[in-house]
């Protein structure tokens, strides 16, 4: 298995400039100083590297969207890492901060950018301290500042610490937060590449994406593209956690079977237990089951399976776990983190959480599952950013794939709570009115679309 | 409460079932304007920190979070005085800064006489591995200790050491219920908290080896 980002990652002192330079650090930058920005962009384009933060957009294309010409452009590195299950950026920042700094500088040169920022989530205070120390060293050595290494490029880098809000990982929420406001996402378009930070064109990339940049330059874009699959090139850090024997970050070549990551690298669930469900790409990705373990781990294969690679975080739950418990955690998280700007997300996340809680307290009927499914459908595509979708997709997948179990939970909880037997409730005729097909909105066309 | 009749819906003092908008404000007062430097004393170190932060950005407003954070360090929480001081230095209204402070989980707008922040993660992975019981145990262990502020938190980005907690920013895990009282003891004694379980000693590659190393 090729090791690129995690090469010598555990070497003591790798976070210092001295060791990093001794290991070939900042050589890629020196090379870039002899290239034109177009040549640098071309290498990145040729590598085919796709964003590692969640959306999987090609980095080279994003750079090419930046307008040319003499204007104040910005680069923002997204180190807000708060997608539940994800802990790879943390590792890169604390173990190899100079690799990130070098990547930021090279990307800035490619985009003709002079002012750069790294937005680190506030909770990563120790990691930010390490990065701050590295930043000082990089300025001291002339890699940052006026006319870096006596070239014509002047690049500044500011470390910005957040204060705890998942939504600030969403790129436009992050921009508002960096401008000193509440982190509410903005309407797109305009996309940040056209109008972003302080209204200037802005390149936003994830920590891991930027960390690959020095390696792309070192190896050459074409060589990098040979790794992975045709449309998902390179290696990816995968954070594996939950019911596995060896939780941790693993660097894999994109396209290897998921089973190899979960069982081969992370050891699978302890005591030979079976997997019940797993999130392939953080809590926002629709769940898969043990029947899906042979899906290749890359952007397109997972998309084809109706889910997504997301941030590359696998969370495994074994046969002992209750789907309901996890669903409640997921819904509660998104309800807490919704910024409240759009109604479907603010209300939908909150009510989904309440409906799931009602299952546990014995107040729910199977009809609630249909209502819940319809709420998810009405969130998807109707919000300003995709935080709403990020709850609707996993919850929708859990209701669809584990309906029997959830219905059993409803029955059991009603019994515990001494609620009226379900037959009596059904006899009232409530449940009968539900159409029995699974697709489409549950409310009658006439009712919900009146006046539309 | 035994009569079996309908249980009354709990209401707030103003008669409504939802909290009021009038709690934090004095409706008889004019809205607070940008504080006058002549009449608003600001501790010099705080002023210096905020001014240094403002100088780092093309737009001074970008320093809002770092400035509020510094004021919170000084005052314990984003108190009205803290907000006024930041507003005075940054030339912004207190309302603007309050809107920022209330958005972020790590900025506290309620009094908090605590010196230590213990965040217990109760998100997906941690709760699969027992975080909810752990949170109760840590809360029990710190009951009555004024200086320890325990709260549940969303995923802290360390699910590899689940169930875990952040104690004043130091990540520790995987934790057992027996660790709960030791966290509080270590804090009391001023020692590094559960040092052998701190994330910084964990290897990135072959993390399995780190677990056994950590147990020495
Ligand atoms: C709700 C939400 C949260 C997000 N959180 C993060 C995050 O913590 N880190 C990150 O890199 N990207 C996050 N993203 C994705 C960013 O919006 C953006 O796509 C990404 O930073 C672009 O960088 P990339 O192209 O290198 O992946 C989030 C998106 C959404 C909708
Ligand atoms: S979808 Fe949710 S988080 Fe995103 S802008 Fe709307 S309310 Fe805010
Ligand atoms: S779920 Fe607890 S650290 Fe991620």
XYZ file of C-alpha atoms and ligand atoms in Angstrom:
711
model
C 0.000 0.000 0.000
C 1.594 3.354 -0.962
C 2.144 5.722 1.914
C 2.165 9.352 0.911
C 0.529 11.545 3.507
C 1.442 9.250 6.376
C 5.047 8.766 5.298
C 7.154 8.805 8.513
C 4.182 10.351 10.259
C 5.220 9.032 13.672
C 8.807 10.230 13.454
C 9.536 12.272 16.571
C 9.968 15.952 15.773
C 8.430 15.785 12.306
C 6.372 18.786 13.360
C 9.543 20.899 13.513
C 11.038 22.650 10.543
C 14.393 20.996 11.016
C 13.163 17.429 10.719
C 10.651 18.287 8.020
C 13.362 19.883 5.882
C 15.711 16.975 6.524
C 12.994 14.706 5.134
C 12.785 16.688 1.917
C 10.281 19.251 3.122
C 9.777 22.497 1.177
C 11.599 21.029 -1.835
C 8.316 21.003 -3.743
C 7.904 24.691 -2.964
C 11.386 25.462 -4.233
C 10.527 23.653 -7.427
C 7.277 25.573 -7.787
C 9.139 28.868 -7.543
C 10.723 27.998 -10.860
C 7.364 27.286 -12.502
C 4.556 29.531 -13.730
C 1.241 29.476 -11.857
C -0.338 27.839 -14.916
C 2.189 25.026 -14.806
C 1.466 24.438 -11.131
C -2.284 24.438 -11.747
C -1.782 22.008 -14.619
C 0.068 19.544 -12.407
C -2.757 19.672 -9.875
C -5.331 19.365 -12.636
C -3.518 16.389 -14.125
C -3.356 14.640 -10.758
C -7.146 14.561 -10.757
C -7.134 14.973 -6.973
C -10.645 15.459 -5.627
C -11.531 17.407 -2.489
C -11.124 15.414 0.705
C -13.503 17.562 2.774
C -16.825 16.107 1.717
C -17.983 17.218 -1.693
C -15.218 15.567 -3.720
C -14.837 18.369 -6.252
C -11.685 18.356 -8.373
C -9.176 20.734 -6.864
C -7.508 21.697 -10.151
C -10.812 22.744 -11.638
C -11.613 24.828 -8.591
C -8.338 26.731 -9.027
C -9.103 27.272 -12.702
C -12.426 28.937 -11.797
C -10.600 31.755 -9.997
C -10.647 34.910 -12.092
C -7.291 36.082 -13.385
C -6.058 39.583 -13.105
C -4.891 41.994 -10.500
C -7.236 41.675 -7.530
C -7.208 40.609 -3.922
C -7.805 36.853 -3.889
C -7.846 34.594 -0.859
C -7.159 31.003 0.056
C -8.879 29.450 3.057
C -7.911 26.053 4.369
C -10.861 24.305 5.960
C -9.594 22.721 9.182
C -12.939 22.822 10.934
C -13.160 19.025 10.861
C -16.383 18.407 12.782
C -18.148 15.765 10.720
C -18.859 13.043 13.295
C -16.469 10.160 12.786
C -13.717 12.214 11.130
C -10.328 12.738 12.739
C -7.801 12.691 9.905
C -7.071 16.424 9.600
C -6.289 16.492 13.300
C -3.560 13.947 12.747
C -2.037 15.815 9.808
C -2.033 19.106 11.697
C -0.486 17.800 14.869
C 2.041 15.450 13.320
C 3.048 17.209 10.113
C 1.986 20.884 10.168
C 4.678 21.980 7.717
C 3.264 19.694 5.037
C 0.005 21.627 5.290
C 1.771 24.980 5.257
C 3.771 23.971 2.183
C 0.571 22.839 0.470
C -1.140 26.129 1.254
C 1.763 28.145 -0.157
C 1.917 26.118 -3.383
C -1.846 26.314 -3.896
C -1.680 30.065 -3.290
C 0.979 30.413 -5.963
C -1.115 28.366 -8.375
C -4.101 30.634 -7.789
C -2.170 33.907 -7.752
C -3.189 34.444 -4.127
C -1.330 36.523 -1.552
C -3.477 36.203 1.564
C -4.182 32.808 3.050
C -5.962 31.560 6.177
C -6.309 28.292 8.031
C -9.588 28.000 9.947
C -9.073 25.462 12.741
C -11.990 24.305 14.861
C -11.767 25.801 18.335
C -11.715 22.431 20.052
C -8.388 21.566 18.411
C -6.538 23.996 20.641
C -3.467 21.802 21.211
C -3.254 21.063 17.512
C -3.582 24.765 16.708
C -0.714 25.501 19.113
C 1.495 23.075 17.190
C 0.468 24.632 13.896
C 1.098 28.114 15.250
C 4.636 27.163 16.264
C 5.265 25.724 12.802
C 3.886 28.893 11.253
C 6.392 30.932 13.212
C 9.214 28.740 11.926
C 7.988 29.035 8.337
C 7.890 32.827 8.568
C 11.322 32.815 10.183
C 12.786 30.724 7.381
C 11.333 32.967 4.692
C 8.810 30.475 3.323
C 6.099 32.958 4.232
C 6.052 36.728 4.230
C 7.314 39.317 1.789
C 9.029 37.950 -1.320
C 9.313 34.385 -0.125
C 12.721 32.803 -0.745
C 13.627 35.946 -2.740
C 10.984 35.221 -5.368
C 8.376 37.690 -6.596
C 5.677 36.015 -4.449
C 4.539 37.553 -1.157
C 2.265 35.281 0.839
C 0.806 35.719 4.308
C -0.849 32.977 6.340
C -3.114 33.617 9.316
C -4.209 30.905 11.708
C -7.802 31.477 12.766
C -9.369 29.538 15.631
C -13.100 28.859 15.550
C -15.278 28.493 18.610
C -17.312 25.346 18.176
C -19.949 25.152 15.428
C -20.238 22.324 12.908
C -21.837 24.582 10.332
C -18.600 26.589 10.077
C -17.217 23.606 8.174
C -19.638 24.392 5.355
C -17.548 26.590 3.113
C -19.743 29.694 3.049
C -20.606 29.404 6.745
C -16.879 29.266 7.309
C -16.385 32.463 5.314
C -18.983 34.337 7.346
C -17.430 33.047 10.541
C -13.985 34.124 9.366
C -15.393 37.561 8.644
C -16.382 37.719 12.305
C -20.072 36.967 11.972
C -22.390 34.169 12.986
C -21.521 31.212 10.786
C -24.611 31.250 8.580
C -24.151 29.742 5.111
C -24.672 31.969 2.093
C -26.802 31.454 -0.945
C -24.842 29.947 -3.849
C -24.138 31.069 -6.529
C -22.028 33.138 -6.454
C -19.604 30.410 -5.501
C -16.640 31.350 -3.317
C -14.261 31.055 -6.277
C -16.021 34.102 -7.717
C -17.114 35.918 -4.576
C -15.968 34.629 -1.214
C -14.055 36.083 1.694
C -14.414 39.873 1.909
C -16.181 39.615 -1.475
C -12.946 38.508 -3.143
C -12.454 35.327 -5.177
C -11.609 32.590 -2.684
C -10.177 29.101 -2.979
C -11.386 26.830 -0.174
C -9.879 23.416 0.374
C -9.728 20.829 3.076
C -6.551 20.127 5.073
C -5.980 16.731 3.505
C -6.520 18.066 -0.016
C -3.897 20.766 0.519
C -1.514 18.277 2.130
C -1.470 16.234 -1.070
C -0.317 19.230 -3.114
C 3.408 19.085 -2.272
C 3.341 15.375 -3.125
C 1.625 16.024 -6.445
C 4.414 18.448 -7.323
C 7.080 16.045 -6.079
C 5.682 13.041 -7.951
C 4.228 14.887 -10.926
C 0.499 15.062 -11.512
C 0.457 12.246 -14.041
C 2.305 9.912 -11.701
C -0.058 10.719 -8.827
C -3.036 10.009 -11.068
C -1.820 6.443 -11.530
C -2.801 5.753 -7.932
C -6.383 4.917 -7.146
C -9.058 4.578 -9.803
C -9.533 6.595 -12.931
C -12.009 9.030 -11.394
C -10.872 8.769 -7.768
C -7.151 9.218 -7.940
C -4.604 8.986 -5.198
C -4.617 7.827 -1.632
C -7.076 8.805 1.065
C -6.915 8.873 4.811
C -9.814 6.912 6.210
C -10.843 7.400 9.832
C -12.262 4.139 11.120
C -14.048 4.061 14.465
C -16.798 2.344 16.406
C -17.028 -1.407 16.773
C -13.660 -2.315 15.308
C -10.662 -3.772 17.050
C -8.121 -1.269 15.759
C -9.773 2.141 15.348
C -7.568 4.759 13.731
C -6.565 6.535 10.547
C -5.492 4.420 7.606
C -4.061 5.641 4.340
C -5.473 3.574 1.487
C -5.397 3.714 -2.252
C -8.870 4.744 -3.402
C -10.821 1.863 -4.872
C -9.829 -0.909 -2.465
C -12.730 -3.017 -1.216
C -14.357 -1.551 1.877
C -14.025 -4.913 3.568
C -10.275 -4.629 3.391
C -10.383 -1.378 5.352
C -12.887 -2.461 7.956
C -11.646 -6.005 8.476
C -8.149 -6.067 7.006
C -6.851 -2.849 8.538
C -9.173 -2.059 11.413
C -9.723 -5.680 12.442
C -13.519 -5.746 12.202
C -15.844 -5.962 15.195
C -14.418 -7.616 18.304
C -15.247 -11.204 19.330
C -16.268 -12.220 15.821
C -19.495 -10.252 15.937
C -21.199 -9.314 12.691
C -21.540 -5.802 11.352
C -25.054 -4.448 11.475
C -24.600 -1.119 9.725
C -21.809 1.275 8.870
C -21.448 4.858 7.752
C -18.979 4.997 4.843
C -18.342 8.749 4.850
C -19.174 10.331 8.186
C -22.544 10.735 9.849
C -23.966 12.523 6.800
C -23.701 9.478 4.548
C -26.564 6.996 4.152
C -25.758 3.809 6.061
C -24.731 0.530 4.471
C -25.004 -3.005 5.844
C -22.831 -6.093 5.964
C -24.022 -6.955 2.462
C -22.238 -3.893 1.103
C -18.725 -4.665 2.307
C -17.410 -5.472 -1.146
C -18.143 -2.032 -2.563
C -14.863 -0.449 -3.666
C -13.998 2.477 -1.465
C -13.960 5.389 -3.902
C -16.155 8.383 -4.746
C -18.070 6.888 -7.644
C -18.627 3.343 -6.394
C -20.078 4.650 -3.159
C -22.237 7.162 -5.010
C -23.519 4.343 -7.181
C -24.455 2.449 -4.026
C -26.628 5.396 -2.981
C -24.281 6.769 -0.396
C -21.072 8.813 -0.414
C -17.419 8.860 0.474
C -17.878 12.219 2.189
C -15.011 13.001 4.513
C -13.730 9.424 4.480
C -14.913 8.425 7.931
C -16.153 4.904 8.513
C -18.228 4.320 11.643
C -19.023 0.679 12.324
C -21.851 -0.593 14.511
C -22.043 -4.303 15.252
C -25.029 -6.573 15.772
C -25.502 -5.566 19.418
C -26.307 -1.966 18.548
C -29.720 -0.410 18.184
C -30.449 1.527 15.012
C -32.804 3.733 16.987
C -30.092 4.853 19.414
C -27.813 5.891 16.585
C -30.629 7.549 14.660
C -31.461 9.639 17.723
C -27.815 10.699 18.072
C -27.658 11.649 14.403
C -30.872 13.679 14.484
C -29.957 15.374 17.737
C -26.590 16.379 16.342
C -28.030 18.027 13.244
C -30.827 19.667 15.208
C -28.209 21.167 17.505
C -25.953 22.282 14.669
C -28.577 23.644 12.261
C -27.889 27.353 11.945
C -31.616 28.044 11.786
C -31.607 30.056 8.583
C -33.990 27.854 6.576
C -37.239 26.362 7.785
C -37.031 22.805 6.354
C -33.678 22.268 8.043
C -34.373 24.044 11.325
C -37.797 22.467 11.837
C -37.115 19.206 10.052
C -34.063 18.297 12.119
C -35.795 19.267 15.333
C -38.995 17.356 14.621
C -37.143 14.304 13.392
C -35.310 14.241 16.704
C -38.591 14.587 18.601
C -40.288 11.868 16.565
C -37.412 9.487 17.186
C -37.550 10.246 20.886
C -41.232 9.438 20.816
C -40.422 5.973 19.545
C -38.329 5.374 22.592
C -40.886 6.762 25.028
C -43.662 4.604 23.586
C -45.724 7.395 22.083
C -45.099 6.505 18.453
C -47.005 4.380 15.974
C -45.622 2.875 12.756
C -47.290 5.767 10.971
C -44.652 8.030 12.473
C -42.077 6.236 10.368
C -43.944 7.277 7.239
C -44.204 10.830 8.437
C -40.522 10.747 9.256
C -39.681 9.470 5.789
C -41.781 12.216 4.240
C -40.088 14.869 6.364
C -36.710 13.705 5.057
C -37.964 13.919 1.486
C -39.120 17.449 2.054
C -35.796 18.560 3.486
C -33.661 17.212 0.669
C -32.972 19.845 -1.947
C -34.993 22.517 -0.190
C -32.313 24.104 1.953
C -29.668 26.724 1.547
C -26.788 24.435 2.381
C -26.687 20.670 2.617
C -26.724 20.358 6.406
C -30.408 19.513 6.219
C -29.760 16.876 3.579
C -26.919 15.592 5.698
C -29.440 14.520 8.316
C -32.196 13.533 5.926
C -30.057 11.097 3.965
C -28.774 8.891 6.806
C -32.077 8.994 8.691
C -33.992 8.188 5.521
C -31.667 5.263 4.868
C -32.074 3.923 8.395
C -35.865 4.099 8.224
C -35.851 2.388 4.837
C -33.317 -0.323 5.649
C -34.277 -1.071 9.250
C -37.986 -0.495 9.200
C -38.777 -3.863 10.779
C -36.458 -3.220 13.661
C -37.850 0.271 14.221
C -41.404 -1.080 14.182
C -40.390 -3.679 16.735
C -38.903 -0.900 18.872
C -42.181 0.992 18.602
C -44.138 -2.049 19.794
C -41.752 -2.821 22.617
C -41.683 0.784 23.831
C -45.476 1.031 23.736
C -45.659 -2.079 25.845
C -43.152 -0.689 28.339
C -45.088 2.573 28.546
C -48.461 0.849 28.854
C -49.716 2.740 25.855
C -52.955 1.722 24.207
C -52.405 -1.430 22.140
C -51.584 -0.609 18.574
C -54.688 -2.388 17.273
C -56.845 0.129 19.113
C -54.991 3.044 17.650
C -55.136 1.544 14.213
C -58.838 0.860 14.691
C -59.339 4.593 14.909
C -58.457 4.545 11.249
C -55.381 6.718 11.385
C -52.873 4.303 9.971
C -55.237 3.044 7.266
C -55.331 6.395 5.576
C -51.654 6.150 4.699
C -50.974 5.171 1.132
C -48.856 2.052 1.145
C -46.372 2.960 -1.550
C -42.985 4.017 -0.209
C -42.103 6.831 -2.581
C -43.445 10.331 -2.957
C -44.689 12.800 -0.370
C -47.051 11.340 2.169
C -49.429 14.248 2.189
C -52.166 14.389 -0.391
C -51.389 16.515 -3.397
C -54.469 18.615 -2.855
C -53.571 19.297 0.758
C -49.963 20.268 0.434
C -49.930 21.946 -2.943
C -53.115 23.956 -2.564
C -52.570 27.372 -4.015
C -49.187 26.477 -5.407
C -50.675 15.714 41.193
C -52.650 12.543 41.881
C -56.008 13.727 40.671
C -55.465 12.222 37.227
C -56.577 15.438 35.558
C -54.603 17.032 32.797
C -51.091 17.971 33.862
C -50.677 21.749 33.541
C -48.308 22.820 30.810
C -45.212 24.406 32.312
C -45.081 28.088 31.554
C -42.537 30.833 31.852
C -43.018 33.763 34.203
C -44.535 35.864 31.455
C -47.244 33.268 30.850
C -45.949 31.867 27.585
C -44.800 28.333 26.880
C -41.727 29.566 25.059
C -38.918 31.594 26.599
C -39.351 35.306 26.052
C -37.322 37.719 24.039
C -37.412 40.166 26.888
C -35.174 38.252 29.249
C -31.795 39.668 28.404
C -32.836 43.197 27.674
C -34.134 46.086 29.648
C -36.987 47.359 27.500
C -36.895 50.770 29.091
C -33.341 51.428 27.968
C -32.138 52.717 24.612
C -30.213 50.211 22.509
C -26.548 50.105 23.464
C -24.360 51.996 21.026
C -20.657 51.524 20.345
C -19.130 52.195 23.785
C -17.351 55.462 24.349
C -13.625 54.839 24.984
C -13.509 57.812 27.317
C -15.941 56.220 29.735
C -15.264 52.519 29.145
C -12.215 51.217 30.959
C -10.624 48.227 29.223
C -7.873 46.180 30.891
C -4.685 47.037 28.958
C -3.658 43.416 28.265
C -7.078 42.668 26.829
C -6.907 45.761 24.657
C -3.491 44.724 23.423
C -4.627 41.191 22.573
C -7.669 42.441 20.689
C -5.724 45.080 18.808
C -3.106 42.530 17.801
C -5.852 40.212 16.575
C -7.525 42.973 14.565
C -4.246 43.834 12.891
C -3.962 40.323 11.474
C -6.992 40.605 9.192
C -7.906 42.813 6.234
C -11.162 43.578 8.091
C -11.000 44.190 11.826
C -14.348 42.456 12.404
C -12.699 39.125 11.649
C -11.147 39.351 15.093
C -14.549 38.974 16.786
C -14.078 35.346 17.841
C -10.476 35.686 19.060
C -11.420 38.881 20.893
C -14.431 37.352 22.600
C -12.339 34.343 23.472
C -9.732 36.536 25.128
C -12.413 38.415 27.041
C -13.932 35.130 28.158
C -10.532 33.993 29.464
C -10.362 37.146 31.537
C -13.938 37.316 32.824
C -14.797 33.612 32.988
C -17.570 34.037 30.422
C -18.817 36.522 27.862
C -20.399 38.721 30.515
C -22.016 42.055 29.668
C -18.817 43.819 30.817
C -16.690 41.509 28.689
C -18.840 42.227 25.646
C -18.763 45.969 26.304
C -14.992 45.967 26.548
C -14.597 44.064 23.290
C -17.162 46.346 21.646
C -15.231 49.380 22.799
C -11.925 48.210 21.360
C -13.381 46.806 18.149
C -15.754 49.738 17.602
C -18.777 47.481 17.234
C -22.095 47.426 19.030
C -22.552 45.090 21.995
C -25.579 43.610 20.203
C -23.447 42.569 17.262
C -20.949 40.838 19.502
C -23.703 39.190 21.508
C -25.095 37.748 18.303
C -21.685 36.252 17.614
C -21.109 34.990 21.146
C -24.442 33.185 21.280
C -23.742 31.312 18.058
C -20.695 29.366 19.154
C -20.580 26.486 21.619
C -17.263 27.465 23.125
C -18.290 31.016 23.946
C -20.353 30.978 27.136
C -22.926 33.670 27.741
C -24.059 32.424 31.134
C -22.081 32.963 34.357
C -19.634 30.151 34.885
C -17.330 30.318 37.851
C -15.321 27.368 36.592
C -11.669 27.043 35.891
C -11.756 23.721 34.119
C -13.800 22.706 31.106
C -14.514 19.015 30.714
C -16.236 18.190 27.423
C -17.444 14.599 27.257
C -18.179 13.592 23.671
C -21.554 11.895 23.329
C -21.715 11.706 19.571
C -22.175 8.555 17.470
C -18.955 6.609 17.970
C -18.435 7.584 21.578
C -22.011 6.764 22.510
C -21.765 3.380 20.789
C -18.898 2.670 23.146
C -20.525 3.907 26.335
C -20.216 7.700 26.425
C -23.616 8.370 27.956
C -22.756 6.350 31.062
C -19.347 8.006 31.095
C -20.897 11.479 31.066
C -23.042 10.557 34.074
C -20.012 9.169 35.870
C -17.921 12.290 35.245
C -20.802 14.519 36.289
C -21.218 12.484 39.495
C -17.509 12.567 40.226
C -17.398 16.320 39.921
C -20.632 16.993 41.776
C -20.097 19.724 44.303
C -16.769 20.816 42.803
C -17.376 24.389 41.831
C -14.349 24.726 39.612
C -15.092 21.877 37.204
C -17.577 22.475 34.415
C -18.744 19.220 32.825
C -20.858 19.159 29.695
C -21.653 16.807 26.861
C -20.231 17.758 23.491
C -20.648 16.819 19.855
C -17.950 14.834 18.045
C -14.604 16.262 19.090
C -12.718 14.630 16.249
C -11.104 11.846 18.232
C -13.388 8.890 17.660
C -10.309 6.655 17.495
C -10.009 6.976 21.268
C -13.750 6.723 21.957
C -15.240 7.162 24.450
C -13.231 10.281 25.059
C -13.246 13.686 26.689
C -11.441 16.967 26.298
C -10.155 18.369 29.569
C -9.126 21.990 29.082
C -8.354 21.122 25.472
C -6.321 17.991 26.258
C -7.848 14.940 24.591
C -7.987 11.741 26.648
C -9.341 8.278 25.895
C -10.419 5.560 25.606
C -12.022 6.153 28.980
C -13.644 3.707 31.364
C -16.070 4.512 34.147
C -13.199 4.130 36.634
C -11.404 6.997 34.942
C -14.161 9.456 35.856
C -13.087 10.114 39.451
C -9.436 10.155 38.407
C -10.061 13.024 36.001
C -11.377 15.111 38.858
C -8.579 14.014 41.208
C -5.903 14.908 38.683
C -7.474 18.314 38.129
C -7.608 18.941 41.875
C -3.982 17.936 42.282
C -2.918 20.116 39.367
C -1.432 17.083 37.567
C -1.673 16.362 33.848
C -4.990 14.581 33.500
C -4.757 10.825 32.844
C -1.459 11.344 31.100
C -1.129 7.785 29.819
C -4.412 8.196 27.966
C -3.592 11.474 26.269
C -4.031 11.512 22.536
C -0.638 13.051 21.893
C 1.096 9.801 22.790
C -0.872 7.777 20.302
C 0.788 6.631 17.133
C -0.852 7.390 13.794
C 0.319 4.264 12.055
C -0.356 0.933 13.680
C -2.490 2.461 16.414
C -3.004 -0.979 17.934
C 0.599 -0.918 19.099
C -0.017 2.422 20.758
C -2.809 1.069 22.887
C -0.566 -1.520 24.483
C 2.227 1.000 24.807
C -0.144 3.388 26.518
C -1.131 0.755 29.051
C 2.325 0.396 30.452
C -22.616 20.992 6.974
C -21.293 20.872 6.303
C -20.150 20.696 7.055
C -18.905 20.590 6.470
N -17.814 20.421 7.252
C -16.593 20.362 6.670
C -15.435 20.225 7.477
O -15.509 20.158 8.709
N -14.217 20.182 6.866
C -14.094 20.255 5.503
O -12.988 20.220 5.005
N -15.189 20.383 4.717
C -16.426 20.444 5.268
N -17.523 20.593 4.460
C -17.318 20.693 3.011
C -17.007 22.126 2.601
O -18.223 22.825 2.382
C -16.215 22.208 1.326
O -16.841 21.431 0.356
C -14.798 21.739 1.460
O -14.150 22.355 2.529
C -14.049 21.997 0.193
O -12.733 21.493 0.289
P -12.272 20.258 -0.605
O -12.707 20.536 -1.996
O -10.802 20.230 -0.442
O -12.938 19.062 -0.044
C -18.794 20.669 5.060
C -19.947 20.835 4.301
C -21.178 20.932 4.904
C -22.382 21.120 4.060
S -29.696 24.036 5.641
Fe -29.701 24.284 7.860
S -27.591 24.757 8.414
Fe -27.799 25.080 6.185
S -28.287 27.256 6.008
Fe -30.238 26.180 6.123
S -30.769 26.182 8.333
Fe -28.611 26.716 8.141
S -17.845 10.588 18.338
Fe -16.742 11.134 20.085
S -14.946 12.004 19.285
Fe -16.096 11.538 17.509
